[in-house]
Tab-separated table of C-alpha atoms in Angstrom:
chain	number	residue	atom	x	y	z
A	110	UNK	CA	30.057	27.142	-3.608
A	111	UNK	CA	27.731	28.464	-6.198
A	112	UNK	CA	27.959	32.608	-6.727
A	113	UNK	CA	24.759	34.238	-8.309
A	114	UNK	CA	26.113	36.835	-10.176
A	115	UNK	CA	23.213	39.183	-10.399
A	116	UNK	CA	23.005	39.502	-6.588
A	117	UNK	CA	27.093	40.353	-6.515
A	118	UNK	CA	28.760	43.444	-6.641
A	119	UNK	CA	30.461	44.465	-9.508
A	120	UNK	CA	33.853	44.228	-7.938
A	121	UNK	CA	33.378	40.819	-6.643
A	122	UNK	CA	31.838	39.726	-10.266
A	123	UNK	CA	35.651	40.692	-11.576
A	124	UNK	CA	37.514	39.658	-9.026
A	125	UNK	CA	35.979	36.571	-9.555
A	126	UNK	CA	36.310	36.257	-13.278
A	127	UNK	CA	39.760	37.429	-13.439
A	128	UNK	CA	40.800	34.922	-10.346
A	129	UNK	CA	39.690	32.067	-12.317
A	130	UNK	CA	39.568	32.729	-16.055
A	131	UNK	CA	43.768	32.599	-16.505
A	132	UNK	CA	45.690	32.852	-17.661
A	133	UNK	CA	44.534	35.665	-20.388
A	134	UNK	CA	46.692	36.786	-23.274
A	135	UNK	CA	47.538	40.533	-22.869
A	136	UNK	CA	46.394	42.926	-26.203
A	137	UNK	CA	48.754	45.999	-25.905
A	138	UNK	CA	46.647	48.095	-28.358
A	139	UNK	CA	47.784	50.640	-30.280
A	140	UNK	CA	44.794	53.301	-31.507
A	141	UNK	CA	45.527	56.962	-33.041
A	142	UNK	CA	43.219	59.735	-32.479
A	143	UNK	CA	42.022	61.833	-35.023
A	144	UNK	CA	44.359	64.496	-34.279
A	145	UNK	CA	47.350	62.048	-34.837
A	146	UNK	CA	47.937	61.512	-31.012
A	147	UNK	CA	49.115	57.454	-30.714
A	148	UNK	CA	47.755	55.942	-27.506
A	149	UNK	CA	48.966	52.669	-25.917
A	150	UNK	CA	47.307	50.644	-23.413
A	151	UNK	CA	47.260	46.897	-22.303
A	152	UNK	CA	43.974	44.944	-22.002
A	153	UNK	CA	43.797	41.597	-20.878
A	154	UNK	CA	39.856	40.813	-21.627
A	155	UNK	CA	41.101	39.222	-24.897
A	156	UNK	CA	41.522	36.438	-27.419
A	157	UNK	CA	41.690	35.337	-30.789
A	158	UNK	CA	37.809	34.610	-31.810
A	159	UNK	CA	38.236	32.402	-35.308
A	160	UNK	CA	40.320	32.411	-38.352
A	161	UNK	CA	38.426	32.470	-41.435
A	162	UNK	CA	38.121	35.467	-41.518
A	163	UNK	CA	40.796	35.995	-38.457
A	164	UNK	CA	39.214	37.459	-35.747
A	165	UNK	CA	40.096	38.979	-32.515
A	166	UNK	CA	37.569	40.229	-29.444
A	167	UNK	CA	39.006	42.580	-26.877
A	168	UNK	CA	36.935	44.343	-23.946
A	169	UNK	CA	36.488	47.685	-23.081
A	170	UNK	CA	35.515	49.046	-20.305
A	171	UNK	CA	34.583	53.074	-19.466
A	172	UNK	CA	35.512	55.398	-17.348
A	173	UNK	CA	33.292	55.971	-14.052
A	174	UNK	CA	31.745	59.048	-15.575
A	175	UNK	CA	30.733	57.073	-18.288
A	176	UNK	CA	33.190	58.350	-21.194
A	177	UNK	CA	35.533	55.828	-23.091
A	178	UNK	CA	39.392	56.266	-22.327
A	179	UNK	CA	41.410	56.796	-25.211
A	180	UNK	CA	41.488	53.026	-27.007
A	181	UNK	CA	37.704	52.936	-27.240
A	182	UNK	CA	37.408	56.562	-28.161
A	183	UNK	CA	39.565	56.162	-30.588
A	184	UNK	CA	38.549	52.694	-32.175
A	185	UNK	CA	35.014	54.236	-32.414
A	186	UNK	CA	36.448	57.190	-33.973
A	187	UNK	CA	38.465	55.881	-36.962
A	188	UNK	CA	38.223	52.073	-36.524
A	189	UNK	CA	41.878	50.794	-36.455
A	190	UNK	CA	43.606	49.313	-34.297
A	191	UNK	CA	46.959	47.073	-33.600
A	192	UNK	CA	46.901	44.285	-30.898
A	193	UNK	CA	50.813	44.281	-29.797
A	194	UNK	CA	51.431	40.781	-27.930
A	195	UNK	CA	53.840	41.153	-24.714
A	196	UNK	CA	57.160	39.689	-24.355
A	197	UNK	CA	58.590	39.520	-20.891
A	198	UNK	CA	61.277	41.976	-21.858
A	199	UNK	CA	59.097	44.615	-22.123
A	200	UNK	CA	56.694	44.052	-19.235
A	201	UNK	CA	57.794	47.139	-17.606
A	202	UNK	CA	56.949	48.839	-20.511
A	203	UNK	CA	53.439	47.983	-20.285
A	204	UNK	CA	53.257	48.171	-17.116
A	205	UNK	CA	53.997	51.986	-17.332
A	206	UNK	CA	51.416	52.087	-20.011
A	207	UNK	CA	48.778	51.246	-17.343
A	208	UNK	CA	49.367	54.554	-15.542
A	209	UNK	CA	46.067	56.960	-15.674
A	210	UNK	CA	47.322	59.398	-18.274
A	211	UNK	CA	44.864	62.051	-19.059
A	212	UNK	CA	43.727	61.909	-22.564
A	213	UNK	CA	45.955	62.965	-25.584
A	214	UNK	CA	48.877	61.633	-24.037
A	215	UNK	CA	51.193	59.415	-25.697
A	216	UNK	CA	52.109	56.670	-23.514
A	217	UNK	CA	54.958	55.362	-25.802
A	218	UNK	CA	56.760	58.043	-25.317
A	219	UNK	CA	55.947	57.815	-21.334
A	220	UNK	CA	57.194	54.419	-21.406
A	221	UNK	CA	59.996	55.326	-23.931
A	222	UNK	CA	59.181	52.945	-26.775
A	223	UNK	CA	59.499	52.867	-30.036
A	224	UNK	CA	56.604	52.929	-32.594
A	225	UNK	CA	57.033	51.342	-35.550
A	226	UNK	CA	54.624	51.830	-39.459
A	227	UNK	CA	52.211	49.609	-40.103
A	228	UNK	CA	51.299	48.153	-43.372
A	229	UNK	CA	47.272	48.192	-43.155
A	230	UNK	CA	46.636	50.820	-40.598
A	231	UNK	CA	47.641	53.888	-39.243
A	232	UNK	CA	47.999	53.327	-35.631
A	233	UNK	CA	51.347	51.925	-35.619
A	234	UNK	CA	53.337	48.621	-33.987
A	235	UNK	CA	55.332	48.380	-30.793
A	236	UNK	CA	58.682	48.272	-31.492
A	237	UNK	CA	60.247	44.659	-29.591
A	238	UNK	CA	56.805	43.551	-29.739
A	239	UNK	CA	57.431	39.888	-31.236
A	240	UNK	CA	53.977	40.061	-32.833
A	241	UNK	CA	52.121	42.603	-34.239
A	242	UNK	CA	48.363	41.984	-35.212
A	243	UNK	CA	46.821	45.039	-37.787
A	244	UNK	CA	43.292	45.128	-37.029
A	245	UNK	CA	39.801	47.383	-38.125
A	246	UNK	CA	36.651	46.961	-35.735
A	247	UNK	CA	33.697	44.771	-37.755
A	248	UNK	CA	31.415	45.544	-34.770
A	249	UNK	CA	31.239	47.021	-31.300
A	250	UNK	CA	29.046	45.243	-29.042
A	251	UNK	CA	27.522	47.196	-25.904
A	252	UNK	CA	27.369	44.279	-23.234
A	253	UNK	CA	26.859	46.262	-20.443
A	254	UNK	CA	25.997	50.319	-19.240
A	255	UNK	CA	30.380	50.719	-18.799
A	256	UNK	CA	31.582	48.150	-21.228
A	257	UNK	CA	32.266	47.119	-24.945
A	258	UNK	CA	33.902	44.507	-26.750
A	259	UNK	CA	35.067	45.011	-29.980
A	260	UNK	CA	35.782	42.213	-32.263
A	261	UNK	CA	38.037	42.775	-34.753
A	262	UNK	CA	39.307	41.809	-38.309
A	263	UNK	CA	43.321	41.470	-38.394
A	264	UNK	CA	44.414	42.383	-42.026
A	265	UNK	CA	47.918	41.079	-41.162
A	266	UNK	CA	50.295	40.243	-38.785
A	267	UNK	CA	53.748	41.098	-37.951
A	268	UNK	CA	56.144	38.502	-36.781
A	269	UNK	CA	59.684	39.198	-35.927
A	270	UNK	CA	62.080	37.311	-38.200
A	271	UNK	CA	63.570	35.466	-35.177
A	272	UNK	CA	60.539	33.677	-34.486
A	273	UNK	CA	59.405	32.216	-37.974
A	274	UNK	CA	60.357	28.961	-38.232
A	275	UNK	CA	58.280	27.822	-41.699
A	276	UNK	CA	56.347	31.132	-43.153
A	277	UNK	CA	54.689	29.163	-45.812
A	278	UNK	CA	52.739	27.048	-43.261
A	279	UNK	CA	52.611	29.693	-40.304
A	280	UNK	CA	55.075	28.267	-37.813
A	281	UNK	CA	56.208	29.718	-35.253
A	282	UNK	CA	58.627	29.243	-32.711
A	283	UNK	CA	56.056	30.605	-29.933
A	284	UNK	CA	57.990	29.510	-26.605
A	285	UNK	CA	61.267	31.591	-27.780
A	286	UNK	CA	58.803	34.695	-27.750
A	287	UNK	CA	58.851	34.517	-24.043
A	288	UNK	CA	55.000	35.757	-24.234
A	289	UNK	CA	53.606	37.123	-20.758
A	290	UNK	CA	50.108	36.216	-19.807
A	291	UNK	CA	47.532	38.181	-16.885
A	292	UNK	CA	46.786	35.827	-13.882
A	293	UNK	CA	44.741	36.909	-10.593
A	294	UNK	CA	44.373	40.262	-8.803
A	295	UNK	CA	46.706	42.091	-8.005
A	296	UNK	CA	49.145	42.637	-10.634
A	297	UNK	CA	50.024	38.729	-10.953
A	298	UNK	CA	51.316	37.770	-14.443
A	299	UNK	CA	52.188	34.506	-15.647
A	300	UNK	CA	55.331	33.229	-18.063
A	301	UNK	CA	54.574	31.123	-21.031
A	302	UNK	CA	58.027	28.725	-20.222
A	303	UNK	CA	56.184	25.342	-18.588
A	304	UNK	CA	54.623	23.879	-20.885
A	305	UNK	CA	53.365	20.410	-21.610
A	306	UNK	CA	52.357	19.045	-24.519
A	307	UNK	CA	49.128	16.769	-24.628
A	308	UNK	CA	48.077	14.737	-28.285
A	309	UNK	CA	44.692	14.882	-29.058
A	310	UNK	CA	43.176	11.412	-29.021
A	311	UNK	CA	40.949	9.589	-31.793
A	312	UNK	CA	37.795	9.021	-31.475
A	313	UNK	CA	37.106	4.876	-30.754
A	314	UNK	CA	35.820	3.151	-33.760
């Protein structure tokens, strides 16, 4: 079945998207306002966009009166930012952080987390948060009337101890993280523990 997007309404368009495009890694950003309020919310229209220079993409979308919530508001604002990856341990956590809190509240302390410093920016890190990426916007693309993507330049990363296997060389022991991953509608979320491992083949001579 073929689905023209253009003569779809908006809610199908992301019900379909999100339905098939899985599963997504979850950004649990971290953005201060310029009155020093920390907001924390969980976005799941995200990825890691390139390397050199490392790159990260995350979309936005606004409110129905047209206004950015808090993480947009803020990025805009001041720039910084701090993409918190979610372990399983604290899915509740982030789950909470969901909640429509009016703006200028700090949903760490809703959620009663933790915040930790961080080294390049002034929002700061989740604290259990096994990694910890410490990000200023490079651009903000409007793609749409309600929505944004900002792509951003990580400055550094924070890795708990546990998980670094060989720092020199960037290895990680990723499946101990026990990452959690958006799936379908509906609040569905996916665990990172079946995996498969597939080598890449050579091209014939």
């Amino acid at each position: 079945m073929h689905f023209d997007f253009s003569a779809l309404p908006a809610q199908t368009v992301y019900n379909l998207l999100t339905s098939t495009v899985t599963p997504r890694p979850i950004a649990w950003v971290t953005t201060i306002s310029g009155e020093g309020i920390v907001n924390a919310a969980p976005f799941s229209f995200f990825n890691v966009m390139g390397h050199q220079p490392p790159t990260v993409a995350i979309g936005l979308m606004r409110r129905a009166n047209g206004e950015f919530k808090d993480t947009g508001a803020n990025i805009i604002e001041n720039g910084e930012f701090v993409v918190n990856l979610v372990p399983e341990s604290l899915m509740q956590q982030m789950n909470q952080t969901c909640a429509d809190y009016a703006p200028g509240v700090d949903e760490l302390a809703k959620a009663g987390l933790t915040a930790k410093p961080a080294v390049h920016v002034r929002p700061p890190l989740i604290e259990g948060s096994p990694v910890s990426l410490e990000c200023v916007s490079q651009a903000t693309v409007v793609t749409g009337p309600r929505q944004i993507v900002v792509i951003g330049r990580v400055l550094g990363a924070y890795v708990d101890d546990a998980y670094v296997q060989d720092a020199a060389r960037g290895y990680m022991d990723t499946p101990s993280m026990g990452l959690i991953a958006r799936m379908h509608g509906g609040g569905w979320y996916a665990r990172s523990s079946d995996l498969f491992q597939l080598a890449r083949p050579t091209a014939p001579a």
